[in-house]
Amino acid sequence: MIPEKQEVEAACKRVKPYVHNTTVLQSSYINKLSGAQVFFKCENFQKMGAFKMRGATNAILQLTEAQKAAGVVTHSSGNFAQALSLAAQNLGVKAYIVMPENAPQVKKEAVKGYGGIITESESTPLAREQQAEKIRKQTAATFIHPSNDKNVILGNASSAAELLESQPDLDFIFTPVGGGGLVAGTALAVKYFGKNCNTIGAEPFEVDDAYRSLHSGKIERNQTTNTIADGLKTFLGDINFPIIKDLVQEIIRVEETEIVAAMKLVWERMKIIIEPSSAVALAALLKNKELFKNKKIGIIISGGNVDLKNLPF
Amino acid sequence: MIPEKQEVEAACKRVKPYVHNTTVLQSSYINKLSGAQVFFKCENFQKMGAFKMRGATNAILQLTEAQKAAGVVTHSSGNFAQALSLAAQNLGVKAYIVMPENAPQVKKEAVKGYGGIITESESTPLAREQQAEKIRKQTAATFIHPSNDKNVILGNASSAAELLESQPDLDFIFTPVGGGGLVAGTALAVKYFGKNCNTIGAEPFEVDDAYRSLHSGKIERNQTTNTIADGLKTFLGDINFPIIKDLVQEIIRVEETEIVAAMKLVWERMKIIIEPSSAVALAALLKNKELFKNKKIGIIISGGNVDLKNLPF
């Protein structure tokens, strides 16, 4: 079930011409505060503002010419909708995006701006899946899942791979956990390119399905999703969960107030714009600083797409 | 009146161990929008969040041991108050900071956090100068002006020097113009380290004293200061004006709405937090894109200290 090293290497090489090798930033203040040496991999600076550009690009690049000609389809109201649209546009492929009818206008505009072809659906997960399936049948487009897709996971691995190339002796890499595509990709890069490095997931208590899944050994769901970290409301899948179960050392849960505090800290001290979901990983480190004292820590800043009119501080 | 090349080189070398060689970022979107190739030198990532750390550090490093023992004094309610406090703290020197009694509490706290010793004064320029002079007499501390000081200007030159080291063939470097310390330092770096490079200042129409000074040949003042770019309300001085007159090619003026639009653009597209004052330089480029088409442009992002509770968008 675990992809081989050469698959990860090939994906990193494949996406390289299409994505930014994003900047790695440090903050003396956060180093002092945490007692660790922290390296922030800035996927908020990635094309379309999130790591999801990597997985989307790799998934499209793996299609046959006939598949490319028919296009790709996904359902997403978040960063993957934009990522698949832009990755498809860059590669001359049509992207059909199913978005809930109540998705914010600004997100619909962003998808349109990247050339995505939007179909609206009711906002239930089932309605969205059915709509995507309908488009797939009509157009013969290939369905690409935002997180539970092997090629998406392999593409996502390229962020941690780049980080380990610039900082080879990291002890841990932290990522937020939503659908599991980033943490699974990161864990693969850590396994194959790290030296005694471990992967830590970070999750809000309010949507701690991945934490519970890791501990129960089966995919758990959330009853409610009352978190500010809107990218982390989804649950794991049958493709990424085996990787996570095998390779992720621990998932640390944090409170909503800790997420907002970590987000504010990064905005104020590092002068970079990060999403609430990205702040979850730093919050997890700060909550457990005694465990990570004097360690070299990588944190994947997953994205920076926020509504500036609706900030939590 | 114009400092020699070796003075600029020596200042760059002198401050190097004490400041960050800040990241240079690019944005495909802004390149496309402007028709130019733009390199943003991120002084918002500098220690204390602004380029002023460079000049303050150089000025203190140039003091004798006896002067260092007596401390430094300045009057500022903005970034220089924090910069002098932190630079002094790093070098084991006392910093006396005169701040207007109505300065925001958050700015006073920041100065205290960096070890600055605050004295409050009435908010008129005269009262602040008199208070600083009183402290200078009482303590024998050396007065360091935020922008009209040769060593401050030389220290500030190190930002553009670093930028030209990483991008040697820039055609223009843009900076905002407030008191003139950044644009003068930048112009020195451009003169000595650039190849056919020119320095462009950028200023709000609302406080266009430097534009008028450059064109009249004498230091002009502002009658009113109704600009969002709160770092640019001050006027030029007898030490930086000769440098500016001699070495700055043009000063471009922009409207308040253009400043806010450029600031929003950088926040949304580049995911970095910049001050309104920093946005003035990009606004000046975007307002005149036909003049700078296909050119390689450096922009000094002067700082990122903003009140997140009081954003213009």
XYZ file of C-alpha atoms in Angstrom:
626
model
C 0.000 0.000 0.000
C 2.949 2.371 0.628
C 4.317 3.952 -2.578
C 7.950 3.177 -3.387
C 10.796 5.662 -3.102
C 11.193 5.928 -6.864
C 7.513 6.856 -7.236
C 7.974 9.725 -4.797
C 11.180 10.839 -6.512
C 9.521 10.690 -9.924
C 6.558 12.791 -8.739
C 8.865 15.446 -7.247
C 10.772 15.656 -10.508
C 7.553 15.696 -12.538
C 5.931 18.652 -10.767
C 9.122 20.684 -10.378
C 8.765 22.763 -13.581
C 5.164 23.661 -12.715
C 5.369 24.717 -9.069
C 7.412 27.144 -6.991
C 10.187 25.776 -4.808
C 8.745 27.883 -2.005
C 10.773 29.942 0.430
C 11.694 28.574 3.859
C 11.433 31.209 6.589
C 12.575 31.298 10.187
C 11.572 33.526 13.079
C 13.966 34.264 15.947
C 10.941 35.099 18.080
C 9.202 31.782 17.453
C 12.463 29.879 17.953
C 12.827 31.518 21.354
C 9.169 30.994 22.224
C 9.177 27.303 21.276
C 12.693 26.409 22.405
C 13.082 24.632 19.054
C 14.582 25.631 15.720
C 11.622 26.006 13.374
C 11.701 26.096 9.571
C 8.478 27.246 7.899
C 7.954 25.913 4.380
C 5.826 28.646 2.840
C 3.234 26.950 0.629
C 1.154 30.089 1.142
C 3.589 31.493 -1.467
C 2.817 28.587 -3.822
C 0.887 29.224 -7.043
C -2.798 29.844 -6.170
C -1.709 30.166 -2.552
C -1.614 26.574 -1.291
C 0.295 23.256 -1.454
C -2.649 21.740 -3.330
C -1.140 22.998 -6.575
C 1.453 20.228 -6.225
C -0.911 17.261 -6.003
C -3.275 18.615 -8.652
C -0.394 19.136 -11.063
C 1.007 15.653 -10.531
C -2.395 14.018 -10.972
C -2.990 15.752 -14.310
C 0.545 15.047 -15.543
C -0.075 11.323 -14.961
C -3.061 11.216 -17.322
C -2.812 9.774 -20.822
C -3.227 12.162 -23.758
C -6.744 10.800 -24.323
C -7.619 11.420 -20.676
C -6.167 14.939 -20.835
C -8.301 15.670 -23.880
C -11.446 14.750 -21.932
C -10.564 16.897 -18.919
C -10.681 16.445 -15.153
C -13.477 16.814 -12.621
C -13.550 17.287 -8.854
C -15.809 18.533 -6.104
C -14.355 21.074 -3.744
C -15.277 24.440 -2.319
C -11.775 25.131 -1.108
C -8.199 25.306 -2.302
C -8.331 22.123 -4.389
C -10.965 23.660 -6.684
C -8.555 26.484 -7.476
C -5.549 24.188 -7.628
C -7.101 21.772 -10.112
C -8.371 24.679 -12.234
C -4.968 26.356 -12.423
C -2.987 23.139 -12.865
C -5.356 22.134 -15.675
C -5.127 25.564 -17.302
C -1.315 25.406 -17.195
C -1.433 22.041 -18.961
C -4.142 22.924 -21.480
C -6.727 20.640 -19.881
C -10.394 21.373 -19.061
C -11.308 21.329 -15.353
C -14.917 20.756 -14.259
C -15.434 21.888 -10.691
C -18.498 21.007 -8.655
C -19.051 23.649 -5.982
C -21.876 23.911 -3.464
C -24.372 26.591 -4.490
C -23.769 28.389 -1.168
C -19.991 28.613 -1.647
C -18.690 32.179 -1.189
C -18.761 34.233 -4.392
C -15.057 35.086 -3.922
C -14.158 31.383 -4.168
C -16.265 30.923 -7.281
C -14.578 33.947 -8.850
C -11.140 32.552 -8.030
C -11.972 29.236 -9.716
C -13.323 31.064 -12.769
C -10.197 33.234 -12.808
C -8.115 30.080 -13.190
C -10.349 28.829 -15.997
C -12.331 26.241 -14.019
C -15.796 25.343 -15.349
C -18.146 25.498 -12.359
C -21.260 23.385 -11.859
C -23.235 24.199 -8.758
C -24.806 21.509 -6.612
C -26.623 21.261 -3.319
C -24.167 21.505 -0.478
C -24.457 17.977 0.919
C -21.471 15.683 0.309
C -23.743 13.192 -1.466
C -25.193 15.800 -3.853
C -21.699 17.003 -4.715
C -20.426 13.483 -5.384
C -23.470 12.689 -7.549
C -23.007 15.879 -9.555
C -19.314 15.109 -10.126
C -20.196 11.560 -11.174
C -22.799 12.905 -13.610
C -20.197 15.189 -15.213
C -17.700 12.344 -15.353
C -20.207 10.206 -17.270
C -21.215 13.037 -19.601
C -17.714 14.250 -20.460
C -15.494 11.222 -19.795
C -13.415 13.579 -17.621
C -11.209 11.857 -15.027
C -12.344 12.334 -11.447
C -9.543 13.548 -9.185
C -10.188 13.462 -5.458
C -8.709 16.399 -3.484
C -6.862 14.201 -0.988
C -7.604 10.501 -1.407
C -5.740 9.994 -4.688
C -2.332 8.384 -4.963
C -0.995 10.877 -7.518
C -2.265 13.819 -5.494
C -0.501 12.429 -2.423
C 2.724 11.856 -4.384
C 2.631 15.408 -5.743
C 2.056 16.785 -2.253
C 5.188 14.947 -1.089
C 7.285 17.406 -3.096
C 6.878 20.166 -0.513
C 8.491 18.202 2.341
C 11.027 16.821 -0.157
C 12.145 20.374 -0.995
C 12.199 21.275 2.687
C 14.406 18.277 3.500
C 16.678 19.167 0.597
C 17.333 22.585 2.158
C 17.253 21.312 5.785
C 18.347 17.664 5.656
C 18.591 17.024 9.394
C 15.128 17.962 10.555
C 13.923 15.871 13.501
C 10.212 16.379 12.802
C 7.927 17.785 10.142
C 4.513 19.032 11.270
C 1.545 19.400 8.920
C -2.131 20.063 9.464
C -4.451 17.108 8.774
C -7.703 17.546 6.866
C -8.480 14.990 4.170
C -5.033 13.485 4.786
C -3.406 14.206 1.423
C -0.746 16.544 2.783
C 0.231 14.566 5.852
C 0.429 11.328 3.821
C 2.614 12.945 1.149
C 4.790 14.536 3.807
C 5.197 11.212 5.610
C 6.411 9.603 2.376
C 9.018 12.335 1.842
C 10.098 12.014 5.468
C 10.414 8.219 5.153
C 12.510 8.336 2.020
C 14.458 11.623 2.321
C 14.704 12.280 6.081
C 17.387 11.142 8.498
C 15.731 9.988 11.726
C 12.921 12.374 10.907
C 9.312 11.834 11.976
C 5.992 13.195 10.742
C 3.536 14.797 13.154
C -0.027 15.652 12.175
C -1.967 18.485 13.787
C -5.713 18.723 14.055
C -8.358 20.813 15.808
C -10.090 19.010 18.721
C -13.341 20.007 17.012
C -12.589 17.781 13.992
C -10.259 15.163 15.467
C -11.290 12.342 13.128
C -7.699 11.638 12.067
C -6.513 11.443 15.678
C -9.303 8.980 16.457
C -8.648 7.068 13.236
C -4.954 6.691 14.037
C -5.817 5.342 17.467
C -8.761 3.102 16.506
C -7.122 1.775 13.361
C -10.117 2.562 11.144
C -11.359 5.692 9.374
C -13.450 7.777 11.770
C -15.731 10.678 10.888
C -16.670 13.939 12.591
C -20.188 14.436 13.961
C -19.778 18.214 13.870
C -17.239 20.513 12.228
C -17.193 23.639 14.387
C -13.685 24.781 13.620
C -12.170 27.946 12.222
C -9.753 25.713 10.283
C -12.111 25.319 7.335
C -9.623 23.275 5.306
C -9.560 20.521 7.934
C -13.218 19.518 8.116
C -12.911 16.518 5.802
C -11.979 12.954 6.729
C -9.355 10.418 5.665
C -9.692 7.991 2.755
C -8.775 4.420 1.938
C -5.712 5.481 -0.081
C -4.108 7.922 2.349
C -5.097 6.231 5.631
C -2.788 3.198 5.250
C 0.125 5.577 4.657
C -0.837 7.709 7.655
C -1.335 4.657 9.896
C 2.067 3.332 8.940
C 4.166 6.475 8.817
C 2.696 9.279 10.951
C 4.111 9.186 14.464
C 1.371 11.112 16.227
C -1.504 13.506 15.664
C -1.658 16.380 18.129
C -4.963 18.101 18.803
C -5.384 21.799 19.588
C -8.120 24.136 20.782
C -9.726 26.797 18.598
C -8.241 29.589 20.753
C -4.787 28.072 20.252
C -5.293 28.079 16.477
C -6.257 31.755 16.429
C -3.364 32.663 18.743
C -0.846 30.829 16.523
C -2.293 32.446 13.405
C -2.043 35.904 14.963
C 1.515 35.193 16.102
C 2.617 34.309 12.561
C 0.865 37.309 11.013
C 2.295 39.738 13.569
C 5.778 38.351 13.970
C 6.548 36.757 10.598
C 4.498 39.201 8.493
C 3.075 36.442 6.373
C -0.557 35.610 5.706
C -1.489 32.064 6.650
C -4.824 30.298 6.763
C -6.286 29.118 10.063
C -5.654 25.529 8.899
C -1.923 26.280 8.595
C -1.791 27.733 12.095
C -2.910 24.388 13.522
C 0.563 22.906 12.990
C 2.349 25.708 14.859
C -0.278 25.587 17.596
C 0.478 21.871 18.037
C 4.175 22.590 18.455
C 3.651 25.452 20.908
C 1.243 23.357 22.971
C 3.902 20.669 23.415
C 7.122 22.621 23.442
C 8.718 20.540 26.190
C 8.463 17.455 23.906
C 10.265 19.190 21.041
C 12.817 21.277 22.928
C 16.062 21.890 21.007
C 14.754 19.888 18.041
C 14.879 20.981 14.414
C 11.280 21.238 13.270
C 9.834 21.775 9.819
C 6.312 23.160 9.560
C 4.434 23.050 6.277
C 2.475 26.295 6.011
C -0.255 24.761 3.892
C -1.801 27.912 2.446
C -2.625 31.581 2.695
C -6.071 31.964 1.186
C -8.106 33.924 3.705
C -10.954 36.373 3.499
C -9.380 39.637 4.656
C -12.826 40.977 5.482
C -13.437 38.218 7.992
C -10.429 37.821 10.260
C -10.622 36.161 13.680
C -8.636 38.962 15.347
C 28.249 65.768 0.507
C 27.839 62.332 -1.141
C 29.400 59.522 0.926
C 32.169 57.547 -0.769
C 31.822 53.994 -2.035
C 34.064 52.608 0.697
C 31.856 54.181 3.368
C 28.807 52.408 1.937
C 30.704 49.127 1.662
C 31.977 49.443 5.222
C 28.471 50.111 6.565
C 27.050 47.080 4.744
C 29.781 44.895 6.194
C 29.351 46.411 9.645
C 25.604 45.744 9.974
C 25.674 42.329 8.313
C 26.046 40.244 11.506
C 23.183 42.096 13.190
C 20.466 42.120 10.516
C 18.710 39.575 8.319
C 19.668 39.337 4.657
C 15.970 39.432 3.891
C 14.232 37.249 1.334
C 13.566 38.519 -2.196
C 10.134 37.453 -3.483
C 8.529 37.553 -6.905
C 4.900 37.294 -7.978
C 3.942 35.957 -11.403
C 0.647 37.812 -11.070
C 2.277 41.181 -10.398
C 4.820 40.601 -13.168
C 1.964 40.018 -15.581
C -0.035 42.958 -14.244
C 2.877 45.395 -14.447
C 4.533 44.085 -17.601
C 7.828 44.295 -15.692
C 9.899 41.773 -13.764
C 9.574 42.798 -10.126
C 11.779 41.734 -7.212
C 10.441 42.540 -3.763
C 13.088 42.974 -1.071
C 11.195 41.962 2.047
C 12.280 44.284 4.838
C 8.945 43.472 6.455
C 10.771 40.242 7.403
C 13.643 42.261 8.938
C 14.160 42.216 12.716
C 11.428 44.354 14.361
C 9.640 44.314 11.012
C 11.246 47.169 9.067
C 14.397 48.332 7.251
C 15.017 50.864 10.038
C 16.865 48.161 11.975
C 19.721 48.604 9.483
C 20.303 52.323 9.965
C 19.806 52.193 13.725
C 22.333 49.366 14.026
C 24.941 51.135 11.921
C 24.551 54.383 13.848
C 25.093 52.676 17.199
C 28.032 50.625 15.912
C 29.761 53.860 14.893
C 29.737 55.251 18.438
C 32.821 55.269 20.652
C 32.812 53.078 23.753
C 32.247 56.156 25.913
C 29.277 57.176 23.761
C 27.858 53.665 23.905
C 28.121 53.734 27.701
C 25.994 56.900 27.808
C 23.311 55.524 25.477
C 21.319 56.875 22.549
C 18.216 59.035 22.326
C 15.671 59.671 19.586
C 12.140 60.910 19.116
C 9.839 58.708 17.084
C 6.414 57.206 17.375
C 6.986 54.761 14.551
C 9.375 52.082 13.412
C 12.551 53.942 14.300
C 11.601 53.948 17.991
C 11.450 50.145 17.893
C 14.521 49.853 15.675
C 16.744 51.983 17.897
C 15.500 50.150 20.996
C 16.229 46.707 19.569
C 19.541 47.667 17.939
C 20.643 49.210 21.244
C 19.515 46.173 23.228
C 21.450 43.866 20.869
C 24.581 45.935 21.458
C 24.163 46.414 25.204
C 23.387 50.116 24.925
C 20.600 52.129 26.618
C 18.004 53.674 24.283
C 15.921 56.660 25.412
C 12.857 57.065 23.251
C 10.700 60.186 23.255
C 7.171 59.281 22.202
C 4.110 61.509 21.978
C 1.763 60.906 24.915
C -1.038 60.060 22.467
C 0.990 57.347 20.678
C -0.920 54.042 20.465
C -0.374 51.793 23.481
C 0.647 48.927 21.165
C 3.604 50.972 19.878
C 4.676 51.896 23.389
C 4.513 48.224 24.381
C 6.636 47.247 21.367
C 9.331 49.769 22.326
C 9.291 48.544 25.931
C 9.485 44.952 24.671
C 12.753 45.812 22.951
C 14.102 47.452 26.105
C 13.589 51.104 25.101
C 13.208 53.629 27.937
C 10.188 55.755 27.044
C 9.686 59.403 27.956
C 6.358 60.862 26.942
C 6.036 64.356 25.529
C 3.359 66.522 24.013
C 2.751 65.478 20.441
C 4.049 68.585 18.647
C 7.360 68.187 16.800
C 8.862 71.019 18.869
C 7.887 69.440 22.199
C 9.358 66.127 21.114
C 12.628 67.712 20.020
C 12.892 69.675 23.249
C 12.261 66.568 25.328
C 14.923 64.628 23.409
C 17.379 67.514 23.859
C 16.656 67.582 27.596
C 17.418 63.861 27.871
C 20.551 64.294 25.795
C 21.806 66.954 28.225
C 20.851 64.961 31.329
C 22.323 61.629 30.224
C 24.967 62.569 27.645
C 23.237 60.085 25.326
C 23.920 60.574 21.612
C 20.950 61.855 19.622
C 20.233 59.742 16.541
C 17.777 61.150 14.025
C 15.480 58.565 12.381
C 16.346 59.601 8.813
C 18.599 62.659 8.655
C 21.770 61.028 9.954
C 24.656 59.935 7.775
C 25.220 56.639 9.587
C 21.524 55.820 9.499
C 21.485 56.465 5.743
C 24.608 54.329 5.230
C 23.094 51.475 7.224
C 19.878 51.712 5.215
C 21.921 51.336 2.020
C 22.575 47.714 2.949
C 19.088 46.607 1.885
C 19.478 47.714 -1.735
C 23.089 46.473 -1.662
C 21.862 42.975 -0.777
C 19.147 43.197 -3.421
C 21.691 44.164 -6.089
C 23.957 41.346 -4.948
C 21.181 38.839 -5.699
C 19.833 40.712 -8.773
C 22.794 42.640 -10.221
C 21.118 43.892 -13.385
C 18.109 45.720 -12.014
C 17.114 48.745 -14.104
C 15.354 50.573 -11.272
C 14.890 50.337 -7.538
C 11.733 51.893 -6.083
C 11.408 52.931 -2.452
C 8.832 54.938 -0.544
C 9.980 58.393 0.614
C 9.204 59.671 4.099
C 12.036 61.342 5.993
C 14.345 60.408 3.118
C 16.658 58.018 4.938
C 15.691 54.942 2.920
C 15.633 56.519 -0.513
C 18.992 58.248 0.128
C 20.623 55.007 1.308
C 19.120 53.120 -1.618
C 20.383 55.730 -4.081
C 23.911 55.308 -2.695
C 23.777 51.535 -3.130
C 22.386 51.978 -6.647
C 25.162 54.445 -7.543
C 27.966 52.221 -6.304
C 26.653 48.687 -6.866
C 24.160 49.003 -9.743
C 24.794 48.714 -13.467
C 22.821 51.414 -15.269
C 20.366 51.278 -12.394
C 18.294 54.249 -11.238
C 16.508 55.059 -8.000
C 12.844 56.064 -8.018
C 11.102 57.485 -4.952
C 7.381 57.069 -4.351
C 5.218 59.361 -2.289
C 1.523 59.959 -1.578
C 0.097 63.098 -3.240
C -1.144 64.033 0.227
C 2.425 64.415 1.546
C 4.388 65.217 -1.602
C 7.059 67.334 0.096
C 9.915 65.277 -1.377
C 8.513 65.573 -4.905
C 8.252 69.329 -4.481
C 11.689 69.502 -2.860
C 13.291 67.610 -5.723
C 11.708 69.994 -8.218
C 12.239 73.284 -6.306
C 15.751 72.409 -5.171
C 15.051 73.200 -1.514
C 13.479 71.261 1.356
C 9.705 71.699 1.258
C 7.227 70.814 4.006
C 3.676 69.460 4.073
C 0.827 71.678 5.215
C -1.329 68.670 5.983
C -0.594 64.958 6.337
C -3.843 63.205 5.420
C -2.362 59.933 4.235
C -2.814 56.319 5.216
C 0.954 55.920 4.737
C 1.770 56.954 8.279
C 5.491 56.349 7.870
C 5.764 58.967 5.127
C 4.468 62.097 6.879
C 7.887 63.500 7.725
C 10.085 65.721 5.578
C 13.624 65.608 4.224
C 16.726 66.872 6.044
C 19.944 68.669 5.244
C 21.968 65.446 5.259
C 19.774 63.252 3.041
C 18.429 65.924 0.689
C 21.742 66.562 -1.126
C 22.023 62.822 -1.784
C 18.429 62.631 -3.004
C 18.818 65.733 -5.191
C 21.907 64.296 -6.776
C 21.009 60.624 -7.124
C 17.242 60.061 -7.201
C 15.947 60.110 -10.762
C 12.315 60.894 -10.033
C 9.695 60.860 -7.313
C 6.327 59.479 -8.391
C 3.183 60.507 -6.544
C 0.162 58.294 -5.971
C -3.392 58.653 -4.709
C -4.622 57.185 -1.423
C -6.928 54.758 -3.242
C -3.953 53.530 -5.276
C -1.986 52.904 -2.064
C -4.790 50.828 -0.538
C -5.283 48.888 -3.783
C -1.557 48.066 -4.024
C -1.477 47.024 -0.371
C -4.486 44.732 -0.852
C -2.925 43.276 -3.984
C 0.262 42.334 -2.130
C -1.618 40.875 0.846
C -3.961 38.841 -1.357
C -1.570 37.729 -4.054
C 1.814 37.548 -2.314
C 0.461 36.555 1.118
C 2.781 38.932 2.902
C 1.893 41.681 5.333
C 3.142 45.089 4.281
C 2.533 48.547 5.703
C 0.615 51.159 3.721
C 3.910 53.076 3.339
C 5.468 50.082 1.578
C 2.544 49.809 -0.831
C 3.293 53.310 -2.117
C 6.288 52.043 -4.103
C 4.289 49.333 -5.899
C 1.439 51.789 -6.497
C 3.931 54.109 -8.208
C 5.063 51.328 -10.522
C 1.532 50.196 -11.377
C 0.470 53.795 -12.075
C 3.252 54.143 -14.654
C 3.572 50.679 -16.084
C 4.093 51.866 -19.649
C 7.271 53.685 -18.508
C 8.744 50.566 -16.934
C 7.568 47.881 -19.349
C 9.927 44.886 -19.631
C 12.289 46.423 -17.081
C 13.782 44.640 -14.098
C 12.503 46.466 -11.040
C 13.474 46.139 -7.400
C 10.996 47.322 -4.788
C 12.057 47.769 -1.188
C 9.170 46.613 0.979
C 10.029 48.945 3.827
C 8.109 47.274 6.644
C 5.203 45.186 7.865
C 4.129 46.723 11.148
C 0.388 47.238 10.889
C -2.476 47.224 13.338
C -4.454 44.132 12.349
C -7.514 45.575 14.075
C -7.537 48.584 11.800
C -7.115 47.525 8.185
C -8.167 49.692 5.236
C -9.942 46.812 3.507
